[in-house]
Short mmCIF file of C-alpha atoms and ligand atoms in Angstrom, two decimals:
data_model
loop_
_atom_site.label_atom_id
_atom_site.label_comp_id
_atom_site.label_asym_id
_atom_site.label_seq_id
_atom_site.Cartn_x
_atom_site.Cartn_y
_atom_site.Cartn_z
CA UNK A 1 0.00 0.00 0.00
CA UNK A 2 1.40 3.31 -1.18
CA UNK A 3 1.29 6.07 1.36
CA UNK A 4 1.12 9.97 0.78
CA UNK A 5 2.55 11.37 4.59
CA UNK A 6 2.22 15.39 5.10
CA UNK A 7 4.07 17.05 7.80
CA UNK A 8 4.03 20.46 8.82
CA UNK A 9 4.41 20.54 12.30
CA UNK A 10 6.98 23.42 12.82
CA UNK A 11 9.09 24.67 10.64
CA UNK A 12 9.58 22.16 7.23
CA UNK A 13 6.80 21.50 4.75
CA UNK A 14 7.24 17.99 4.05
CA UNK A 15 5.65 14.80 1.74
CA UNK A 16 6.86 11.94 0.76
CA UNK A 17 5.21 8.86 -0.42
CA UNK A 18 6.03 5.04 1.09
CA UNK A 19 5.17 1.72 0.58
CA UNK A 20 4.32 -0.96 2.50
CA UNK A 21 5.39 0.97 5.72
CA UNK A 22 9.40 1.53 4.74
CA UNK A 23 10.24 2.17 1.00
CA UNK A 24 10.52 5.04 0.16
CA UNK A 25 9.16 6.11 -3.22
CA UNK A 26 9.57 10.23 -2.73
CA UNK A 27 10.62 12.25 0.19
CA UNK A 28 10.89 15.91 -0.61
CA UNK A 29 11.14 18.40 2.64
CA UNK A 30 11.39 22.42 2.06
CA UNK A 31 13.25 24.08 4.97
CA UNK A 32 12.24 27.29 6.25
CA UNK A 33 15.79 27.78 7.99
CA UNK A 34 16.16 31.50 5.76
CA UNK A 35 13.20 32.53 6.64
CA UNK A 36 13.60 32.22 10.65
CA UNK A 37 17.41 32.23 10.63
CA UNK A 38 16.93 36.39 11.19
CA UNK A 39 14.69 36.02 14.25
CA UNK A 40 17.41 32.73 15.66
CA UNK A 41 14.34 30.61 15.87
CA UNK A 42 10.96 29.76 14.86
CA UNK A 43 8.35 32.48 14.08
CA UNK A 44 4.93 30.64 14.47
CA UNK A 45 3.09 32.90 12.28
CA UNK A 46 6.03 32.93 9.47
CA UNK A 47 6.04 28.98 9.79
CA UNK A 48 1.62 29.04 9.46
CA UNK A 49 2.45 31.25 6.54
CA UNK A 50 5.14 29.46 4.46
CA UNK A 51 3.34 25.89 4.94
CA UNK A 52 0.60 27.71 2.79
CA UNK A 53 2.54 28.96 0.03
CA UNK A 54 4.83 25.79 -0.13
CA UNK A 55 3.15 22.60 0.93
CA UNK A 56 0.99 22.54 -2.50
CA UNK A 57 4.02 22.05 -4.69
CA UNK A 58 5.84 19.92 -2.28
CA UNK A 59 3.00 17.04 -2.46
CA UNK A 60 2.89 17.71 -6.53
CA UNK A 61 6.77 17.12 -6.25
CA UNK A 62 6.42 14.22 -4.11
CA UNK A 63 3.36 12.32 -5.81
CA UNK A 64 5.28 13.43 -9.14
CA UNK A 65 8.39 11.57 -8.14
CA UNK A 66 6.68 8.50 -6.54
CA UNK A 67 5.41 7.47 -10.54
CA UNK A 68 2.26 6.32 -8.70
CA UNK A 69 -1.23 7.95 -6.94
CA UNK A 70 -1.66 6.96 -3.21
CA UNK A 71 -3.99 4.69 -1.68
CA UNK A 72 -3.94 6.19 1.70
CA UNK A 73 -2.71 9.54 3.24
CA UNK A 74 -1.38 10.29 6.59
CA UNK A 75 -0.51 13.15 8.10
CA UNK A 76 0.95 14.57 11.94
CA UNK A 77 -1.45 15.80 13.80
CA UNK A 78 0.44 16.98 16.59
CA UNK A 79 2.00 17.70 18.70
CA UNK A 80 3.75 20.94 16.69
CA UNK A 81 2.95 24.59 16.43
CA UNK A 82 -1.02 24.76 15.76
CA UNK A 83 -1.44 27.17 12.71
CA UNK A 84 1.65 25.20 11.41
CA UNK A 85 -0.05 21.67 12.33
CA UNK A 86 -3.66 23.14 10.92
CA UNK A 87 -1.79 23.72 7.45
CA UNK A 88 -1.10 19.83 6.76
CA UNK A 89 -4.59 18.77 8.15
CA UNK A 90 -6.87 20.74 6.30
CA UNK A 91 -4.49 19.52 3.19
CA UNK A 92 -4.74 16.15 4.01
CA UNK A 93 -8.35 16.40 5.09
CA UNK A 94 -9.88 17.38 1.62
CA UNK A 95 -7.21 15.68 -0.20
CA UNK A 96 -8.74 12.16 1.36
CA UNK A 97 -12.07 13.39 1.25
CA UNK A 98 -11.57 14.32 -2.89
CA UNK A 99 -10.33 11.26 -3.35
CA UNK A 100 -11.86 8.81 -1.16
CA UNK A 101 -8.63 7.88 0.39
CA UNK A 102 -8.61 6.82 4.19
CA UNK A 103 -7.06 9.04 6.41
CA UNK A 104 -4.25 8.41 9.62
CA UNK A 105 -3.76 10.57 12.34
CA UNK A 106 -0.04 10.16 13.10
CA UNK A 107 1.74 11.43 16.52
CA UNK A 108 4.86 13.57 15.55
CA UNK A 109 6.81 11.85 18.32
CA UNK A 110 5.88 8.73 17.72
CA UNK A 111 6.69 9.24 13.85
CA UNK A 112 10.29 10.32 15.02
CA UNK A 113 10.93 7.38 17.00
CA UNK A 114 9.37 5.54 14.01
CA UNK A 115 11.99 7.11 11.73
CA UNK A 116 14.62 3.92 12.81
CA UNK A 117 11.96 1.36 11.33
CA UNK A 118 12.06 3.04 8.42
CA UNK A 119 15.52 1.59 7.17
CA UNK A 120 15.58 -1.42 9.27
CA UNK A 121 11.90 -3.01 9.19
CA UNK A 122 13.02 -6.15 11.07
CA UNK A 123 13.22 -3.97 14.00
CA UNK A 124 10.80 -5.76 16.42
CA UNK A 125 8.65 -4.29 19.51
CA UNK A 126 9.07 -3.45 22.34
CA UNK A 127 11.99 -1.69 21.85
CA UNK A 128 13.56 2.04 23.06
CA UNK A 129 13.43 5.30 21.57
CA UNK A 130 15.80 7.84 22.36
CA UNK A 131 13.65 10.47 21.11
CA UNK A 132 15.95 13.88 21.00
CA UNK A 133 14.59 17.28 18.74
CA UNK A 134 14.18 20.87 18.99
CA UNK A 135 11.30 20.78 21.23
CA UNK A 136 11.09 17.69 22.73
CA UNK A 137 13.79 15.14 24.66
CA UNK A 138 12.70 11.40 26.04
CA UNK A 139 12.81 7.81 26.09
CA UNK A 140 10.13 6.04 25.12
CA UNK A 141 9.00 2.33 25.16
CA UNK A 142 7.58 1.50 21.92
CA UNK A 143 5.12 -1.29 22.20
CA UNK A 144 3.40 -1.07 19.44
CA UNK A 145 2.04 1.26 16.35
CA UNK A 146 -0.17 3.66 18.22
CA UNK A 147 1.41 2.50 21.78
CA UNK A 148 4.33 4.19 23.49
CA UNK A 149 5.06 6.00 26.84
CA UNK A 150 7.62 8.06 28.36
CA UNK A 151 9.89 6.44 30.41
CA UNK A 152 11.62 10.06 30.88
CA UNK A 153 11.64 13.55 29.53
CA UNK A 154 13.61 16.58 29.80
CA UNK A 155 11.94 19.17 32.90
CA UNK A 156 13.48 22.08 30.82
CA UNK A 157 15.33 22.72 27.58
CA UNK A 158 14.84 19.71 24.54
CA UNK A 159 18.79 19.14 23.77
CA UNK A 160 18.40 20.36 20.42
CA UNK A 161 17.20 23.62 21.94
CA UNK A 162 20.13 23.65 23.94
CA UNK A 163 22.39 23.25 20.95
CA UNK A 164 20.46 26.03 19.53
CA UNK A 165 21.12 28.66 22.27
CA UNK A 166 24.73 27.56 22.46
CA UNK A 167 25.20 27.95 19.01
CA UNK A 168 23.95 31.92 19.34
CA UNK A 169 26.14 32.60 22.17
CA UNK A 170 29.30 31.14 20.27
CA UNK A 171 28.25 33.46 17.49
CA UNK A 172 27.47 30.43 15.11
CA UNK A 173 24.29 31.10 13.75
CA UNK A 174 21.06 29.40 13.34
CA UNK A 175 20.04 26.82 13.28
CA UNK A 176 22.51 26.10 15.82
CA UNK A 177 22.69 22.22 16.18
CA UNK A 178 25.07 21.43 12.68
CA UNK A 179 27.08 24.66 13.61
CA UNK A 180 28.11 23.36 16.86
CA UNK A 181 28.43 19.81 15.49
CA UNK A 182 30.95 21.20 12.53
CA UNK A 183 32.32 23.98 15.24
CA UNK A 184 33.26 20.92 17.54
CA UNK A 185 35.37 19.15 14.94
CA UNK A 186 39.36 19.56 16.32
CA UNK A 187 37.87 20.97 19.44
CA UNK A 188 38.83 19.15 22.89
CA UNK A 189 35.99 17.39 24.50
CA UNK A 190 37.70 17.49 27.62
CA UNK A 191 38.56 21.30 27.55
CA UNK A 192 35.92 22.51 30.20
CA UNK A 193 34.41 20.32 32.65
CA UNK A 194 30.60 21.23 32.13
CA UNK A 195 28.19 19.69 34.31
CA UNK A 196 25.96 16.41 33.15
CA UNK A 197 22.72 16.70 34.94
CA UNK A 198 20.73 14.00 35.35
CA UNK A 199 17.63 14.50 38.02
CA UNK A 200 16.78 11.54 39.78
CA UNK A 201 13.22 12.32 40.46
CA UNK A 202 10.72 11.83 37.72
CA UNK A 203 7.90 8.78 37.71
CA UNK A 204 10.84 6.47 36.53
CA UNK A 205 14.05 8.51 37.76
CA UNK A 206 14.96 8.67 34.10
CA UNK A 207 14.63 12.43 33.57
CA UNK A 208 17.04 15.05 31.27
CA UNK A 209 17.60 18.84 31.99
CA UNK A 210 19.45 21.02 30.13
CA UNK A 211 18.94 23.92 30.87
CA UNK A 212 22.15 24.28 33.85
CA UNK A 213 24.54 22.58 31.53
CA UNK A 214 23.59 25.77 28.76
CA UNK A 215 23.60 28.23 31.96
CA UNK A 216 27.28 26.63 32.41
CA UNK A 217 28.27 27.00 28.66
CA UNK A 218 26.83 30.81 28.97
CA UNK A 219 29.07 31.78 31.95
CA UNK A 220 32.16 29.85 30.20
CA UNK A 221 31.59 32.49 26.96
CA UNK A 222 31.39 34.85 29.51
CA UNK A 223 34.60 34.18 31.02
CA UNK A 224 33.20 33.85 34.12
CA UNK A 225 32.61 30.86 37.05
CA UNK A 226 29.18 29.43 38.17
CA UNK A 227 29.51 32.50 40.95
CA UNK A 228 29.80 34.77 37.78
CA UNK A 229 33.63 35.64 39.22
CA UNK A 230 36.34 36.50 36.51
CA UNK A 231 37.75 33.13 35.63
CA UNK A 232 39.23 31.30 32.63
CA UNK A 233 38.09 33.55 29.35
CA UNK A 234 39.32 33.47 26.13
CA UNK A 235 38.53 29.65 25.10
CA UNK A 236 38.49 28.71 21.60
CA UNK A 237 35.02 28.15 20.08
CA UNK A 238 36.19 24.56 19.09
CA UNK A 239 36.81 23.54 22.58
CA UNK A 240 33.79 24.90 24.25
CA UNK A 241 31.53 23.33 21.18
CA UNK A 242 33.25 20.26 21.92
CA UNK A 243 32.57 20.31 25.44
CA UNK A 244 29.14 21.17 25.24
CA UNK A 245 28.34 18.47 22.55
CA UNK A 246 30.16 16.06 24.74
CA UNK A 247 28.12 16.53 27.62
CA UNK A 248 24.44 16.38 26.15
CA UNK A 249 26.28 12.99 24.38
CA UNK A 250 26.99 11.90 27.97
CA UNK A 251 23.45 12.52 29.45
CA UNK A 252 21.47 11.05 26.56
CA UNK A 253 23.58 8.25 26.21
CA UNK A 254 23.67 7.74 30.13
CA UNK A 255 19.76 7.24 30.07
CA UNK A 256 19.37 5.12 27.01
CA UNK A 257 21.48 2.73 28.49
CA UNK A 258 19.53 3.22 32.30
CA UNK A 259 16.47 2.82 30.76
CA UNK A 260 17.46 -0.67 28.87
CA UNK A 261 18.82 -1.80 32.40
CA UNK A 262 15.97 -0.92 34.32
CA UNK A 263 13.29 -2.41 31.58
CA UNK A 264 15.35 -5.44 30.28
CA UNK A 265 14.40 -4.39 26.57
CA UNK A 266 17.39 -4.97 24.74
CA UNK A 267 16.84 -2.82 21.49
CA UNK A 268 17.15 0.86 20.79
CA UNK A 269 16.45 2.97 18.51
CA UNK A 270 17.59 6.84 17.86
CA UNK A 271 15.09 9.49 16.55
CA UNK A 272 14.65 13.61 16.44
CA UNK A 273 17.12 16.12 14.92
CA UNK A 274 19.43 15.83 17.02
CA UNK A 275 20.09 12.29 15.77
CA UNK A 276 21.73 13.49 13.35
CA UNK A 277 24.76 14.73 15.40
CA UNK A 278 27.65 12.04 14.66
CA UNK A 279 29.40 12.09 18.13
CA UNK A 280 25.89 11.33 19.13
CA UNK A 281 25.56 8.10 16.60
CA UNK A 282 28.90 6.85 17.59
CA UNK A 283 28.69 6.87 21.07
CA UNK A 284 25.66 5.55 20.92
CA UNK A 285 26.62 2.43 19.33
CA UNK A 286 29.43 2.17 20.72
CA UNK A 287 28.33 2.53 24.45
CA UNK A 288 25.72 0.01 23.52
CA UNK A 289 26.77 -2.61 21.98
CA UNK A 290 29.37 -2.63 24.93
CA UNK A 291 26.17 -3.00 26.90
CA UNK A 292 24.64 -5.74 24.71
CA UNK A 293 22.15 -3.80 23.22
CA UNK A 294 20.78 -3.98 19.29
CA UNK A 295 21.31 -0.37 18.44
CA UNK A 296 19.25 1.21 15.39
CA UNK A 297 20.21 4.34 14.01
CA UNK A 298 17.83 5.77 11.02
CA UNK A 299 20.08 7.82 8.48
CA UNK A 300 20.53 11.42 8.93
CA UNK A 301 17.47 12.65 6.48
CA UNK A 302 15.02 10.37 8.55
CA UNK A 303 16.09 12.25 11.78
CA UNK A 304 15.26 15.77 11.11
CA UNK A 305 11.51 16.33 10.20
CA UNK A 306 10.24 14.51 7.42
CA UNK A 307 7.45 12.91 5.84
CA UNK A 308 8.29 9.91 5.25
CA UNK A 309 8.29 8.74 8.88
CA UNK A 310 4.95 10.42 8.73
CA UNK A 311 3.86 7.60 5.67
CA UNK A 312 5.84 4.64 7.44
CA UNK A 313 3.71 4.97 10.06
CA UNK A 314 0.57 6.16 9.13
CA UNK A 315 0.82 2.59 7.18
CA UNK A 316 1.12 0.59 10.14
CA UNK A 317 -1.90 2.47 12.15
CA UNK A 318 -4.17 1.73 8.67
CA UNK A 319 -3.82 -1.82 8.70
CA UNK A 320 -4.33 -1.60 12.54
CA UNK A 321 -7.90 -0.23 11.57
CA UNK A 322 -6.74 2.93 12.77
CA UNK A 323 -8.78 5.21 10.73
CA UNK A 324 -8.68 9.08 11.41
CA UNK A 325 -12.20 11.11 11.16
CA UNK A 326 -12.88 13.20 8.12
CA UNK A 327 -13.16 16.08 10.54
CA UNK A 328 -9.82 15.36 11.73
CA UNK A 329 -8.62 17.83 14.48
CA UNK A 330 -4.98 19.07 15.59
CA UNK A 331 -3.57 18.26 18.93
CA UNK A 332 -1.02 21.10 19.32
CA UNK A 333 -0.51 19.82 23.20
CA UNK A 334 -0.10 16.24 21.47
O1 LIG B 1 13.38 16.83 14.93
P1 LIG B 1 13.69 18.19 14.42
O2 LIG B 1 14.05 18.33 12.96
O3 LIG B 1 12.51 19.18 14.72
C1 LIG B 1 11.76 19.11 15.90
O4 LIG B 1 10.76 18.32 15.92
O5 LIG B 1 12.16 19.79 16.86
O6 LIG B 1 14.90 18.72 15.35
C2 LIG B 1 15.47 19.98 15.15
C3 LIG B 1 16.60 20.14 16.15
C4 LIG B 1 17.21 21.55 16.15
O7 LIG B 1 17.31 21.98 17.50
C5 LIG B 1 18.57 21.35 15.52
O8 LIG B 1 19.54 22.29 15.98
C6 LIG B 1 18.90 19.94 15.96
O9 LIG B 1 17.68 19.24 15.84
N1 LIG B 1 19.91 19.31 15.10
C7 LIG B 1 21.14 18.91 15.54
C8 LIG B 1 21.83 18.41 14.40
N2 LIG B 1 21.00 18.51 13.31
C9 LIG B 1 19.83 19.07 13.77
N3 LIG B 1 21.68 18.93 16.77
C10 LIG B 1 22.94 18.47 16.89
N4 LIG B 1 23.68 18.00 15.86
C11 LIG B 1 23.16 17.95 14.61
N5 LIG B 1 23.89 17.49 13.59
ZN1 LIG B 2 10.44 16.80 14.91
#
């Protein structure tokens, strides 16, 4: 079954078209990076805005390139920035309706931690999700299309929002998580000892915050101590990058590997934007398949939002009999 996904939940206007779940036929995403790079982050109302003028030609593009019509179209629902997220379902709304397509109402979260499925389909439930974006940081146990919970989120800052704010005080522009990743390259990890918080309250003790490790970074630009005394300025961009990056590494890779103790599941998968960050991916595999664990790491284009996560899934909840209404409504809380 061919698939038409539509995602428009912040800031990229994406479709794509998949079959059967994981083959990708088209994937076409349009960034809006230009457009918000002047503000150094989203602007809900230029996001609502562009998904109008652009998502249109990106499903022509995509249904062009897939050779074939969709059976089926799915689209993210939430949760996401709600003029942004009302964009995709109104399109996807008449566009089933028109043509008497059935409709799926896909989570953007789930869809992320999805995204690993996508190029390895033998993946099995239960498994893990290190889910870790712009907006949102967790681990989730996948139990099924449709079924996951949080094991642990982030009280504060999503890591990629942390990478986003450090990039802007090391002057490296927006958006902020590939700057610091190519900024970090011939950096020393080890150059300043930031802190790696990990709270251990939380229903499951498994919660992120990253908000004191970017307060840390912020008084290290400064030249200053946690006291905000006159200490140690004048570091090199590399090395503070590198440190930074090395310590949101050691906290997410910390709980993945807690949370596959604690729960005996012994597979994980990576998903979000900040997936794509290659000290991430390494350590990742590296630290688990020290620990035994089956680590699955989607490629780079199926971290960052896309559609075709959006499709994969939106399969899977179909043949579950998981049809959406025709009147379809967004969930901007999720
Ligand atoms: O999943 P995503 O595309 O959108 C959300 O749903 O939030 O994630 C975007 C986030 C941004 O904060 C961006 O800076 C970060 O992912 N990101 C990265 C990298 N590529 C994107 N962070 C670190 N290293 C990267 N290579
Ligand atoms: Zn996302």
């Amino acid at each position: 079954m061919r698939v038409l996904g539509i995602e428009t939940s912040c800031d990229e206007t994406a479709a794509a078209v998949v079959e059967d779940g994981h083959r990708v036929l088209s994937s076409v995403v349009r960034s809006q990076d230009a457009l918000h790079a002047p503000w150094g982050g989203v602007v809900p109302e230029v996001a609502g805005r562009a998904h109008v003028e652009s998502l249109g030609a990106v499903v022509e593009e995509a249904q062009g390139r897939a050779g074939a019509g969709p059976e089926a179209v799915a689209v993210t629902s939430g949760p996401g920035l709600v003029g942004s997220l009302l964009v995709g379902v109104a399109w996807a709304r008449a566009h089933a309706w028109a043509l008497g397509l059935p409709l799926a109402a896909v989570d953007h979260l789930e869809s992320h931690c999805y995204a690993a499925r996508m190029d390895h389909p033998d993946l099995a439930y239960p498994y893990l999700a290190l889910l870790v974006s712009g907006g949102h940081t967790a681990v989730y146990l996948c139990e099924a299309p449709g079924r996951q919970r949080a094991l642990g989120r982030t009280r504060d800052d999503a890591a990629g929002e942390a990478f986003d704010k450090v990039a802007s005080m090391l002057g490296l522009g927006y958006p902020g998580g590939p700057a610091v990743e190519r900024a970090a390259r011939g950096g020393d990890p080890a150059a300043v000892a930031f802190p790696r918080p990990l709270p251990a309250g939380g229903p499951h003790g498994l919660d992120f915050s990253f908000s004191g490790l970017k307060t840390a970074v912020l008084y290290a630009v400064r030249g200053q101590d946690a006291r905000g005394t006159a200490a140690s300025s004048g570091l090199p961009v590399a090395d503070l990058a590198a440190s930074f990056q090395e310590a949101v590494v050691d906290c997410l890779v910390a709980r993945a590997l807690e949370a596959a103790r604690r729960t005996g599941v012994r597979r994980l998968a990576l998903g979000g934007g900040v997936g794509a960050n290659g000290r991430l991916r390494s350590r990742l595999v590296e630290a688990g398949g020290e620990a035994g664990l089956d680590v699955r790491l989607p490629g780079a284009a199926l971290c960052t939002d896309n559609a075709a996560m959006v499709a994969g899934l939106g399969y899977h909840l179909l043949a579950a009999g998981r049809v959406a209404p025709a009147d379809l409504a967004v969930r901007p809380r999720g």
